[in-house]
CSV table of C-alpha atoms and ligand atoms in Angstrom, one decimal:
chain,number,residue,atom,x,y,z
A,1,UNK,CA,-9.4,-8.6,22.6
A,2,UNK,CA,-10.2,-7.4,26.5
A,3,UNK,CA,-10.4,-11.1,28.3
A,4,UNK,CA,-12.8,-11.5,31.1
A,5,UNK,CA,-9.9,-11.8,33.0
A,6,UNK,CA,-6.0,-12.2,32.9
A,7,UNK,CA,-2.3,-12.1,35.0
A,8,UNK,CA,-0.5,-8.9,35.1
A,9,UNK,CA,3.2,-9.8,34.8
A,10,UNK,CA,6.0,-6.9,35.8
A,11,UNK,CA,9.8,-6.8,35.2
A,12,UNK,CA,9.5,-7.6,38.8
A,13,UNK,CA,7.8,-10.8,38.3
A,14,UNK,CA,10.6,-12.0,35.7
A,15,UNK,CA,13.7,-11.1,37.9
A,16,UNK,CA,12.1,-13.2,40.3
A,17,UNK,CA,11.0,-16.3,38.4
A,18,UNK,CA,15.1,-15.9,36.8
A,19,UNK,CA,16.7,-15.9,40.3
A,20,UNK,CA,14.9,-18.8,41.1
A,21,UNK,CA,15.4,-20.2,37.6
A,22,UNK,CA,19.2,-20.1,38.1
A,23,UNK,CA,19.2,-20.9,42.3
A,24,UNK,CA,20.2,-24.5,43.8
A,25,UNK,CA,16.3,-25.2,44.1
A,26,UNK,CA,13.6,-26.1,41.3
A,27,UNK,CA,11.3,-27.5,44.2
A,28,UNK,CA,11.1,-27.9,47.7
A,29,UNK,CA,13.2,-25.2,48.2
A,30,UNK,CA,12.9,-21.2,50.7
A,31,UNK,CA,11.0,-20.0,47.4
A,32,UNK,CA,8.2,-22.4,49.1
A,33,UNK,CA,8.5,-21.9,52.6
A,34,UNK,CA,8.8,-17.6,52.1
A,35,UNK,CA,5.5,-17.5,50.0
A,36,UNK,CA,4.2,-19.9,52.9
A,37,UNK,CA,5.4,-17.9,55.7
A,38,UNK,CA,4.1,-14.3,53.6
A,39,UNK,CA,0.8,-15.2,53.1
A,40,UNK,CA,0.4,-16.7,56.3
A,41,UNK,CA,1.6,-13.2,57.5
A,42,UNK,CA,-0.7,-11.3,55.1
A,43,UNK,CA,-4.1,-13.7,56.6
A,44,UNK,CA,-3.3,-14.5,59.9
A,45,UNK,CA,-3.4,-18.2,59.3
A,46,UNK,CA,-1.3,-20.0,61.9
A,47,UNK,CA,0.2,-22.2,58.9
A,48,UNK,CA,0.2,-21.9,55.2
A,49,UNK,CA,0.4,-24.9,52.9
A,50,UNK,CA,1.4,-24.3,48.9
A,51,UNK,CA,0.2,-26.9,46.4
A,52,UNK,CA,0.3,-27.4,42.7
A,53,UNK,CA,-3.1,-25.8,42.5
A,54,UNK,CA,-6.4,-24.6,44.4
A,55,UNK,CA,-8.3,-28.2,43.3
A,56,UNK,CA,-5.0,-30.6,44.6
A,57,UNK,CA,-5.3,-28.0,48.2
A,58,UNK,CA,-9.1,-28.6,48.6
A,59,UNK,CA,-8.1,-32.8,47.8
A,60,UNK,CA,-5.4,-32.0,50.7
A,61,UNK,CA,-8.5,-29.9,53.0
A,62,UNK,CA,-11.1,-32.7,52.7
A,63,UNK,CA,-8.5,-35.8,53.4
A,64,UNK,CA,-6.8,-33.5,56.0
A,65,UNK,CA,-10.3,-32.4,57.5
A,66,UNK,CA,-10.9,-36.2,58.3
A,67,UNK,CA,-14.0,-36.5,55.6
A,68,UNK,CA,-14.8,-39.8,55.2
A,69,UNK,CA,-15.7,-41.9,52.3
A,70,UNK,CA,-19.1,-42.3,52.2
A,71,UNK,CA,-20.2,-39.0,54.4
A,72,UNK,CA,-21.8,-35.9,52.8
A,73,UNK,CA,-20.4,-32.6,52.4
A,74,UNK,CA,-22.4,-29.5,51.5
A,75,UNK,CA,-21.0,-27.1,48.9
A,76,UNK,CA,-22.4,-24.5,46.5
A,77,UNK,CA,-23.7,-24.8,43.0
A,78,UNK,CA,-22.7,-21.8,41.7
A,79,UNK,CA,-19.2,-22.4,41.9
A,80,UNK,CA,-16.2,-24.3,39.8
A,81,UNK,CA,-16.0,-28.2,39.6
A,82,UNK,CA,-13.4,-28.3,41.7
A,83,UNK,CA,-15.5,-26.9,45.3
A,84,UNK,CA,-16.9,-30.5,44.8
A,85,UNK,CA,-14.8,-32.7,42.8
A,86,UNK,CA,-12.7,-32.9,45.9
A,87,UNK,CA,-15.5,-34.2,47.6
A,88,UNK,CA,-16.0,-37.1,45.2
A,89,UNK,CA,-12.3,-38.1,45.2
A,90,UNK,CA,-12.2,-39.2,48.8
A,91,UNK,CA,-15.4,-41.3,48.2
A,92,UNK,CA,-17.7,-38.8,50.1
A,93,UNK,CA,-20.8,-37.4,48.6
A,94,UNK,CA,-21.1,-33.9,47.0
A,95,UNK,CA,-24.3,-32.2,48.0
A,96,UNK,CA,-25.4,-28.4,47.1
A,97,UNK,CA,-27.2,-25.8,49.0
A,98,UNK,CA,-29.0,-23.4,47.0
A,99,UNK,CA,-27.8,-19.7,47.2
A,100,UNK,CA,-28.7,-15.9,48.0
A,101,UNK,CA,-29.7,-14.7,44.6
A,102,UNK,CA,-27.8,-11.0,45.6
A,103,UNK,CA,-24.4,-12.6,45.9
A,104,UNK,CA,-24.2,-15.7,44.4
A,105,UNK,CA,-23.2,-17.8,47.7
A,106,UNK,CA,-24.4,-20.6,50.3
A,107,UNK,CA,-27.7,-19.3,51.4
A,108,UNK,CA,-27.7,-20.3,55.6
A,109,UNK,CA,-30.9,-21.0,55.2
A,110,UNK,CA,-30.4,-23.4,53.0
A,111,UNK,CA,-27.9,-24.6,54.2
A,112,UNK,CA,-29.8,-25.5,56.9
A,113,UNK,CA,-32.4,-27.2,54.9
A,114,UNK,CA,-30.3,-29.2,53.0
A,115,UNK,CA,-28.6,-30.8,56.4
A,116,UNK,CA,-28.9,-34.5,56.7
A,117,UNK,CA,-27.5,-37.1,59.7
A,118,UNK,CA,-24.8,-38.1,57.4
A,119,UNK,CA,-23.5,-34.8,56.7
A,120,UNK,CA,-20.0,-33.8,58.2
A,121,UNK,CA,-18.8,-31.2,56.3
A,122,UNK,CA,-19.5,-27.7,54.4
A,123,UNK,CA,-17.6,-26.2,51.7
A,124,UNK,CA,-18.4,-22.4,51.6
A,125,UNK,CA,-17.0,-20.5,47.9
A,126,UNK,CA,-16.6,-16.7,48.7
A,127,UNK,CA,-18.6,-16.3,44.9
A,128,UNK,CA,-16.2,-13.5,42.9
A,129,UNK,CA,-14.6,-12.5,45.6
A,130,UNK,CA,-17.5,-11.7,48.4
A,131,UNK,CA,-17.2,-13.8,51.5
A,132,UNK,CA,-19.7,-16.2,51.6
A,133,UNK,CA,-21.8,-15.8,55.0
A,134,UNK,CA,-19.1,-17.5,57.3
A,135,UNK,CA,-20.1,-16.8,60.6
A,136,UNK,CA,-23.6,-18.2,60.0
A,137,UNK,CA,-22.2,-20.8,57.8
A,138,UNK,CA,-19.9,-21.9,60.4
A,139,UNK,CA,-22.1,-21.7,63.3
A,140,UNK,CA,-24.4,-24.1,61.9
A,141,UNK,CA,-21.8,-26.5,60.8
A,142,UNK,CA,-20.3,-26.3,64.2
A,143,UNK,CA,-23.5,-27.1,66.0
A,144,UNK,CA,-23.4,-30.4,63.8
A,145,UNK,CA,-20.2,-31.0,64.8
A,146,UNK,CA,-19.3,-30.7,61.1
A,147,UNK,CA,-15.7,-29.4,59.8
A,148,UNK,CA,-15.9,-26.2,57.6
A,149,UNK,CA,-13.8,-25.2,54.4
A,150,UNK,CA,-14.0,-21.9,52.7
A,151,UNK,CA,-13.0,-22.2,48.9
A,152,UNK,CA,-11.7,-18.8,48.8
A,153,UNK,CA,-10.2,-19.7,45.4
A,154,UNK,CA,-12.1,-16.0,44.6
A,155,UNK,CA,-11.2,-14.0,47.3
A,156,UNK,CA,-7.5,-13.9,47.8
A,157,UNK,CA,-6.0,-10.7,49.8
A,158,UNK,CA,-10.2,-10.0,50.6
A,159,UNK,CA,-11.6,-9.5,54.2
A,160,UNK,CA,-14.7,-10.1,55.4
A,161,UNK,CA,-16.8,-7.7,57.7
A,162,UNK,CA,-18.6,-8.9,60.9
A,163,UNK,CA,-19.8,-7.1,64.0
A,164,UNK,CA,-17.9,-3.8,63.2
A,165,UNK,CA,-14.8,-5.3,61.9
A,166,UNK,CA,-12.7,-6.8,59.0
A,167,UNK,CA,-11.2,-10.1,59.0
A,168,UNK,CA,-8.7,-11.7,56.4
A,169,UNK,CA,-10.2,-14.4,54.3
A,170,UNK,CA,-8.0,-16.9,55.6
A,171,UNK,CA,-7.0,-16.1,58.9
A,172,UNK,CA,-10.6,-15.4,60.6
A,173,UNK,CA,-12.1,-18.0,63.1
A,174,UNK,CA,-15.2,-19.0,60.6
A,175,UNK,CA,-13.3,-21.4,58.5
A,176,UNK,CA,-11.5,-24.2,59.7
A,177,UNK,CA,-9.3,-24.7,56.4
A,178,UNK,CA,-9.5,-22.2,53.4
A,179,UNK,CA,-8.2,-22.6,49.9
A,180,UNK,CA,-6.6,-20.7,47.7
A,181,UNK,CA,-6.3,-20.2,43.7
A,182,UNK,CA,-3.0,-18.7,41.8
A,183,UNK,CA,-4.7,-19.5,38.6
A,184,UNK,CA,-4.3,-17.0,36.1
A,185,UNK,CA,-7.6,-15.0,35.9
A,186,UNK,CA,-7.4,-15.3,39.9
A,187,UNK,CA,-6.9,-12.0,41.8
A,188,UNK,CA,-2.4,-13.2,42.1
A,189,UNK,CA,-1.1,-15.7,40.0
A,190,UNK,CA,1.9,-18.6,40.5
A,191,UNK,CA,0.2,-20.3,37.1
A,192,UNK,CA,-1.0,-22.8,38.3
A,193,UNK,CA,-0.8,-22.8,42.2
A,194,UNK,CA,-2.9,-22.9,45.4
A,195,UNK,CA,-2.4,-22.3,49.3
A,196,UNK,CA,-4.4,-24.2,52.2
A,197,UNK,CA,-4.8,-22.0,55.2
A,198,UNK,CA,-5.0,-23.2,58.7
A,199,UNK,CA,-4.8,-22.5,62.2
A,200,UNK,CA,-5.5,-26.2,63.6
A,201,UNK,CA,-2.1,-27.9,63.7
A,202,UNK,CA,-3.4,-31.6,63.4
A,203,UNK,CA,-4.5,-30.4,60.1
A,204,UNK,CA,-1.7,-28.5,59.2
A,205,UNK,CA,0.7,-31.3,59.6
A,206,UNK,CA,-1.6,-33.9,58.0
A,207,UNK,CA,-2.1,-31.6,55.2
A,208,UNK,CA,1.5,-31.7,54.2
A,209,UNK,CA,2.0,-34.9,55.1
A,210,UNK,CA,-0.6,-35.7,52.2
A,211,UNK,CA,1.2,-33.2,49.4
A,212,UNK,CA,4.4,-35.2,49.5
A,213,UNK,CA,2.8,-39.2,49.2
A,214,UNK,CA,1.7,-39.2,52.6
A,215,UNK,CA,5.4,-39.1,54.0
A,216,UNK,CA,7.0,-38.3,57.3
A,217,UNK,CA,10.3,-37.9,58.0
A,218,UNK,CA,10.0,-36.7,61.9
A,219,UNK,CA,11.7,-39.6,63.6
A,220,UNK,CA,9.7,-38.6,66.8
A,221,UNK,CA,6.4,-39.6,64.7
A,222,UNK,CA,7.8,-42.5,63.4
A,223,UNK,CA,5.3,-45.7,64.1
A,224,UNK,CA,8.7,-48.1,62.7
A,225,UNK,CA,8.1,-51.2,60.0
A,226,UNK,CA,7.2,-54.2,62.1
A,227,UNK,CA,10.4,-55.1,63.2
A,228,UNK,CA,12.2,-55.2,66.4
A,229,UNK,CA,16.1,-55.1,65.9
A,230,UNK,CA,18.9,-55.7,63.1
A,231,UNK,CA,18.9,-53.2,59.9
A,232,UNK,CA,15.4,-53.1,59.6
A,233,UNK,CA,14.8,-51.4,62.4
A,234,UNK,CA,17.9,-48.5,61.9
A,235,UNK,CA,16.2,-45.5,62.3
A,236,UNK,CA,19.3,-43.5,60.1
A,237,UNK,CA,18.7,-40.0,58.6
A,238,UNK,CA,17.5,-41.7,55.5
A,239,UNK,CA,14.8,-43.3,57.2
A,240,UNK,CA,11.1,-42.2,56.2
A,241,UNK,CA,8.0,-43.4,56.9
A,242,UNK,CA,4.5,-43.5,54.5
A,243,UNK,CA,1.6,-43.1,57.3
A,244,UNK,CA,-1.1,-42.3,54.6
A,245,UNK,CA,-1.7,-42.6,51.0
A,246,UNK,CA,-0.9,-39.3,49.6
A,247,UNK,CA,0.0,-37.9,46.4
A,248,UNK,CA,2.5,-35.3,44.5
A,249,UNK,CA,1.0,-31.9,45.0
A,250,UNK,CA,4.1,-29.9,45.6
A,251,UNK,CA,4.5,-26.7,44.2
A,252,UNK,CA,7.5,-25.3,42.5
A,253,UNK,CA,10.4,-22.6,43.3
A,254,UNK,CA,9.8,-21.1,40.7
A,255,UNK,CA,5.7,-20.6,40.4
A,256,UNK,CA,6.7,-19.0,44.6
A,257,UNK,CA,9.0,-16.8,43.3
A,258,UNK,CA,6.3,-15.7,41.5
A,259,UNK,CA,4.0,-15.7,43.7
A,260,UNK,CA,6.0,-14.1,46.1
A,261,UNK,CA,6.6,-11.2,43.4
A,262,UNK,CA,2.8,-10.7,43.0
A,263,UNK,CA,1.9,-10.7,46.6
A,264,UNK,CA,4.0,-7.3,46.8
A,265,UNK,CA,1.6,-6.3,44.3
A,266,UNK,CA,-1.8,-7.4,45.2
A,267,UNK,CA,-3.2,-4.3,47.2
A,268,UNK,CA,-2.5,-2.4,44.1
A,269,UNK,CA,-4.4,-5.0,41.7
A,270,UNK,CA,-7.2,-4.9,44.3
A,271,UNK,CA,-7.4,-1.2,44.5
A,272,UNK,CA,-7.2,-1.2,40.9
A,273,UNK,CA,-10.0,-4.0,40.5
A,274,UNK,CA,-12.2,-2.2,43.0
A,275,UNK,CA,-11.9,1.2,40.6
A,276,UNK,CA,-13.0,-0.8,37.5
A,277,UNK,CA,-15.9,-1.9,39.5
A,278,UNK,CA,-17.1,1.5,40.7
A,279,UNK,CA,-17.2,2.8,37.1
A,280,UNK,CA,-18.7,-0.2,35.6
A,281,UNK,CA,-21.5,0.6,38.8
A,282,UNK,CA,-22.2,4.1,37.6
A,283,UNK,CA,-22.3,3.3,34.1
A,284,UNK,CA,-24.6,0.4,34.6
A,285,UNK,CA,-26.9,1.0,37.6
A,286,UNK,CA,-30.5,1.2,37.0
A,287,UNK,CA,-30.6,-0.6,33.8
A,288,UNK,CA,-34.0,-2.6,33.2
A,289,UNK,CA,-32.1,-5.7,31.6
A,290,UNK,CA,-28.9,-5.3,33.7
A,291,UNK,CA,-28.4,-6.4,37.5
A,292,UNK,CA,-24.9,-5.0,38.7
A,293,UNK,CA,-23.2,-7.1,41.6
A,294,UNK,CA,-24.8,-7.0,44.5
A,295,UNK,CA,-22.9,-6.8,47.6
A,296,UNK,CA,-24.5,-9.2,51.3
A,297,UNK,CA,-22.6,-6.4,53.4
A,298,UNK,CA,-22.0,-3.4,52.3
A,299,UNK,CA,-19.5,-2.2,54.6
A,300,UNK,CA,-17.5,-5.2,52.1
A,301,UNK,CA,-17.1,-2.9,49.0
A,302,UNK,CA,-13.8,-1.8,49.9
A,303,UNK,CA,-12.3,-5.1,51.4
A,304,UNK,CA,-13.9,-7.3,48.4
A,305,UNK,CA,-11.9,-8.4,46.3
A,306,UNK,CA,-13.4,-8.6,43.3
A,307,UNK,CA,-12.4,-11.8,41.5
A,308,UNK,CA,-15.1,-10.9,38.8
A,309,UNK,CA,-17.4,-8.5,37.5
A,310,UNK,CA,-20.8,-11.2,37.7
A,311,UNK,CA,-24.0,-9.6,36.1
A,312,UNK,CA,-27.1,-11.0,35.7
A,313,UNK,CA,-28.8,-10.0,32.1
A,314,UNK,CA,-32.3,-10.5,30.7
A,315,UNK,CA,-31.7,-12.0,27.3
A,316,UNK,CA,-35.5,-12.1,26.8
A,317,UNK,CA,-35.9,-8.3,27.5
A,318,UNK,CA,-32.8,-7.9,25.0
A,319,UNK,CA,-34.8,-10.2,22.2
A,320,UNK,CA,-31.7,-12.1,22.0
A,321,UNK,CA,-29.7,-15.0,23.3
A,322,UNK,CA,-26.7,-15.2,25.0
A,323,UNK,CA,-24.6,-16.8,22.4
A,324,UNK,CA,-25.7,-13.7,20.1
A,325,UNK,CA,-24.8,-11.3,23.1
A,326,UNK,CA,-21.4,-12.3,23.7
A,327,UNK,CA,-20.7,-12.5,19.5
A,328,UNK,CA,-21.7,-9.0,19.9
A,329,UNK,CA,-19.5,-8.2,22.8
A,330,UNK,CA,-16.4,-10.2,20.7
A,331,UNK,CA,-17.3,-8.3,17.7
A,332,UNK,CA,-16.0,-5.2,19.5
A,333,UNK,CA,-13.0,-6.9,21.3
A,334,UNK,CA,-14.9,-7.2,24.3
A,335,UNK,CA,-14.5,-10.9,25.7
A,336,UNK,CA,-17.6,-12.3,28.3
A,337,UNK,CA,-18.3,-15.6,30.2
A,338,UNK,CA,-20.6,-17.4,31.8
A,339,UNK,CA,-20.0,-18.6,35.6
A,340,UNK,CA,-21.6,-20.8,36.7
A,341,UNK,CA,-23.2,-24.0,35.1
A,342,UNK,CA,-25.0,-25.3,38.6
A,343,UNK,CA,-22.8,-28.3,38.9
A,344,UNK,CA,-25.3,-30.8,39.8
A,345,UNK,CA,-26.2,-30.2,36.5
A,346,UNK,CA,-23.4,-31.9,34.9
A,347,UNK,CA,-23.9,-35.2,33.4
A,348,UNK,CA,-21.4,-37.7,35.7
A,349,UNK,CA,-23.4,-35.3,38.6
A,350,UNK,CA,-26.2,-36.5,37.1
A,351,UNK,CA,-25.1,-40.3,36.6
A,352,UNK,CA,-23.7,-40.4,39.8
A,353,UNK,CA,-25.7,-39.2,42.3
A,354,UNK,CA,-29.0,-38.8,40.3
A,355,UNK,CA,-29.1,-34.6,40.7
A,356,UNK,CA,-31.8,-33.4,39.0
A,357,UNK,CA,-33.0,-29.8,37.8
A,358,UNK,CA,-34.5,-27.9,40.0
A,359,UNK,CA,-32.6,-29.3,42.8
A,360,UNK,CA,-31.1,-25.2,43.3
A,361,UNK,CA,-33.8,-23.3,41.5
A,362,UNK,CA,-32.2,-20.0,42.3
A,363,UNK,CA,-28.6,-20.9,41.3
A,364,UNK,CA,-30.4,-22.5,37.7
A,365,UNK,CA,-31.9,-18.6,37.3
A,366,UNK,CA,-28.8,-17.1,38.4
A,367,UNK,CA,-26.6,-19.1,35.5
A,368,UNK,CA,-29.6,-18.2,33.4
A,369,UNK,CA,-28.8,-14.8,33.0
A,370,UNK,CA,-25.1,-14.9,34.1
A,371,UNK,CA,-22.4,-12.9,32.2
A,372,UNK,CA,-19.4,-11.8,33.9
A,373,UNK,CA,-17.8,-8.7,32.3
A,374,UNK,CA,-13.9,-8.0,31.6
A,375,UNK,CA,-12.3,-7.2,35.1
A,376,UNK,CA,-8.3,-7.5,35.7
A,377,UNK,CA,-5.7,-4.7,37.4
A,378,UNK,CA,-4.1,-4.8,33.5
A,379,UNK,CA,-7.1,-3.4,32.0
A,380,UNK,CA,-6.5,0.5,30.6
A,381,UNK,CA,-8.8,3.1,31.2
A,382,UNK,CA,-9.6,2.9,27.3
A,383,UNK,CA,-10.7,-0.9,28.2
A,384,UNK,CA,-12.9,-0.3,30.8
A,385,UNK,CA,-14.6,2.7,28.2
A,386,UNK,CA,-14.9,0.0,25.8
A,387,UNK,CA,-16.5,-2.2,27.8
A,388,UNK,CA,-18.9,0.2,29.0
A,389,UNK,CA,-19.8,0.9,24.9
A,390,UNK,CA,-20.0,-1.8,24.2
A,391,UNK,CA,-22.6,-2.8,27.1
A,392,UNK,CA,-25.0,-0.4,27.0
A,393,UNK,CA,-25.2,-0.4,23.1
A,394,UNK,CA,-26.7,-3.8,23.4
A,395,UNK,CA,-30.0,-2.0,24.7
A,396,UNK,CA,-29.9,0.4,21.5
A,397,UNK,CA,-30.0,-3.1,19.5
A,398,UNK,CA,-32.7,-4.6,21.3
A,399,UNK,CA,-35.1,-6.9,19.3
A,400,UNK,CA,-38.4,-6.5,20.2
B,1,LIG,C1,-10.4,-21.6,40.1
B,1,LIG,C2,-11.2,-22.3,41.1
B,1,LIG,C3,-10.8,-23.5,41.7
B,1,LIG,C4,-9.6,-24.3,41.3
B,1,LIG,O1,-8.5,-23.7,41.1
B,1,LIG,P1,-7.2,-24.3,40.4
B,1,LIG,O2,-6.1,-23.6,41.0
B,1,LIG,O3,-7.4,-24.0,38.9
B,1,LIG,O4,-7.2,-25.8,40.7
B,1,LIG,C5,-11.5,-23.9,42.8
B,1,LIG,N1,-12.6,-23.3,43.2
B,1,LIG,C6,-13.1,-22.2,42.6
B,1,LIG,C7,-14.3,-21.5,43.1
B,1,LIG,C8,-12.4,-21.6,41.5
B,1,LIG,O5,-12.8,-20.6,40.9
């Protein structure tokens, strides 16, 4: 069976996870602090904060961020549950901007539409790997004084191109945090794993204050326990101080070592990514029933990163349903899925906030014809052939 997507795990990767395995350090460990320090070096982030995965880092960017319970923050339907279930956990209110129906993401527009008095924050999702529009994003958000997050949970090792030049998802000025995702079917994999990105230092330090219980342990921070003198007031090496509430979302050794391993291959799984994608374009293009991925800038197709293959199918034109298209895809060991539900749709959405449909009409049609196709660095060249079959032989069993 071809998955829609999957890790692709080296010799390399096991000698790393092993060292690890057998050094002084599970956790908290230089496994940590190295895959900080290299993907920080790799975006151009000032600092580079690992967590247990991409949902826990966006938790971390909208406590860290300063969101407020009770404040709105604008996101994306088309997108995971996470982009706004992060929203909901600090008691702020998830709202959704409809999208460009070429790429998938935050339509500015919209964006600016959808803007109310109470709304102090936008999550961006760079949609399968294309950047969402940050610099009009951002500029609007910043002329609301409103703090911005890119969920590049897609997009990891991708640049984004803006007045004749490429910046690194993570490093460029349009995002005040970003987020990464070392999930599995993600582009470089701890796991489970994630990475907040940052160049603001009172966010930095609040950010991993917040992944270990909301704990420091810099004496020169210290705000002491109420009392004056005597043992209580020792201020020893032991001594540590909870400033915040925050929560376990360390990362280990181990998943870094991994990471770390990966990293040193990730231009290679893009390049290889980005080769799928080209002969999935030629093999598809200019099909009646078939809309290929559509790039917002073209100058992108090279610095994308392709987290998936998205097309948009006409099941009516086919004569069938989508169930009965992906049992045909399975049939031939071809494996499909559907991204995204609109998340507003979802029932506590629904229940909670009282999200109705239509609310993104473009991001409804978008999941209505949604089907993204097999794309990972393992895939042969026999895959990808079988893919391609397999595709264009559901025309040839059209119903009419
Ligand atoms: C995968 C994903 C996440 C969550 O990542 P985890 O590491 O699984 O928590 C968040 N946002 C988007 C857009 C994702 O695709």
């Amino acid at each position: 069976m071809i998955a829609y997507g999957k890790q692709l795990i080296s010799q390399e990767d096991v000698a790393a996870v092993e060292r690890a395995l057998l050094s002084d350090f599970l956790t908290c460990g230089p496994e940590v602090e190295a895959f900080e320090t290299e993907i920080a070096a790799r975006t151009g982030a000032k600092h580079a904060i690992a967590a247990c995965n991409a949902t826990a880092a966006l938790h971390l960017a909208v406590m860290a961020g300063g969101v407020k319970r009770g404040e709105r923050v604008l996101t994306s339907p088309n997108t995971f549950l996470a982009s706004a279930n992060c929203v909901a956990y600090a008691g702020a209110i998830p709202d959704f901007v409809d999208i460009n129906t070429a790429s998938g993401n935050m339509d500015p527009k919209e964006l600016e539409c959808r803007w109310k008095p109470d709304t102090t924050a936008v999550i961006a999702v760079d949609f399968a790997g294309q950047a969402a529009n940050m610099p009009e994003i951002a500029a609007i958000a910043r002329r609301n004084g409103a703090l911005v997050i890119e969920d590049a949970a897609h997009s990891v090792g991708g640049a984004l191109f803006h007045e004749g030049a490429f910046h690194q998802i993570g490093g460029h000025p349009w995002a005040d945090i970003t987020i990464f995702s070392f999930h599995p079917v993600k582009t470089l994999t701890t796991g489970e794993g994630g990475m907040l990105l940052t160049s603001n230092d009172e966010i930095a330090a609040r950010a991993r204050r917040l992944r270990t219980h909301g704990m420091e342990r810099n004496a020169g921070l210290f705000q002491g326990f109420g009392v004056e003198s005597g043992p209580l007031a020792e201020v020893g090496p032991w001594v540590y101080e909870m400033q915040d509430l925050g929560y376990n979302y360390r990362i280990t050794d181990l998943q870094c070592a991994l990471g770390r391993a990966q990293l040193g291959r990730l231009d290679s799984f893009l390049d290889r990514r980005r080769s799928i994608v080209a002969e999935y374009n030629a093999a598809f293009d200019g099909l009646p029933w078939l809309r290929t991925p559509r790039l917002e800038r073209e100058e992108e197709r090279e610095s994308t990163s392709w987290h998936l293959y998205s097309t948009w199918m006409d099941f009516e034109w086919l004569g069938r349903s989508r169930t009965a298209v992906m049992a045909e895809l399975r049939d031939k060991e071809v494996g499909s899925q559907v991204l995204y539900i609109p998340v507003y749709l979802q029932p506590w959405y629904r229940r909670t906030y009282g999200y109705k449909p239509g609310y993104c009409p473009r991001a409804e049609a978008l999941y209505a014809g949604a089907l993204s196709l097999p794309l990972y660095p393992g895939m042969t060249d026999r895959d990808v052939k079988t893919v391609i079959e397999a595709v264009l032989q559901l025309a040839t069993n059209r119903v009419c």
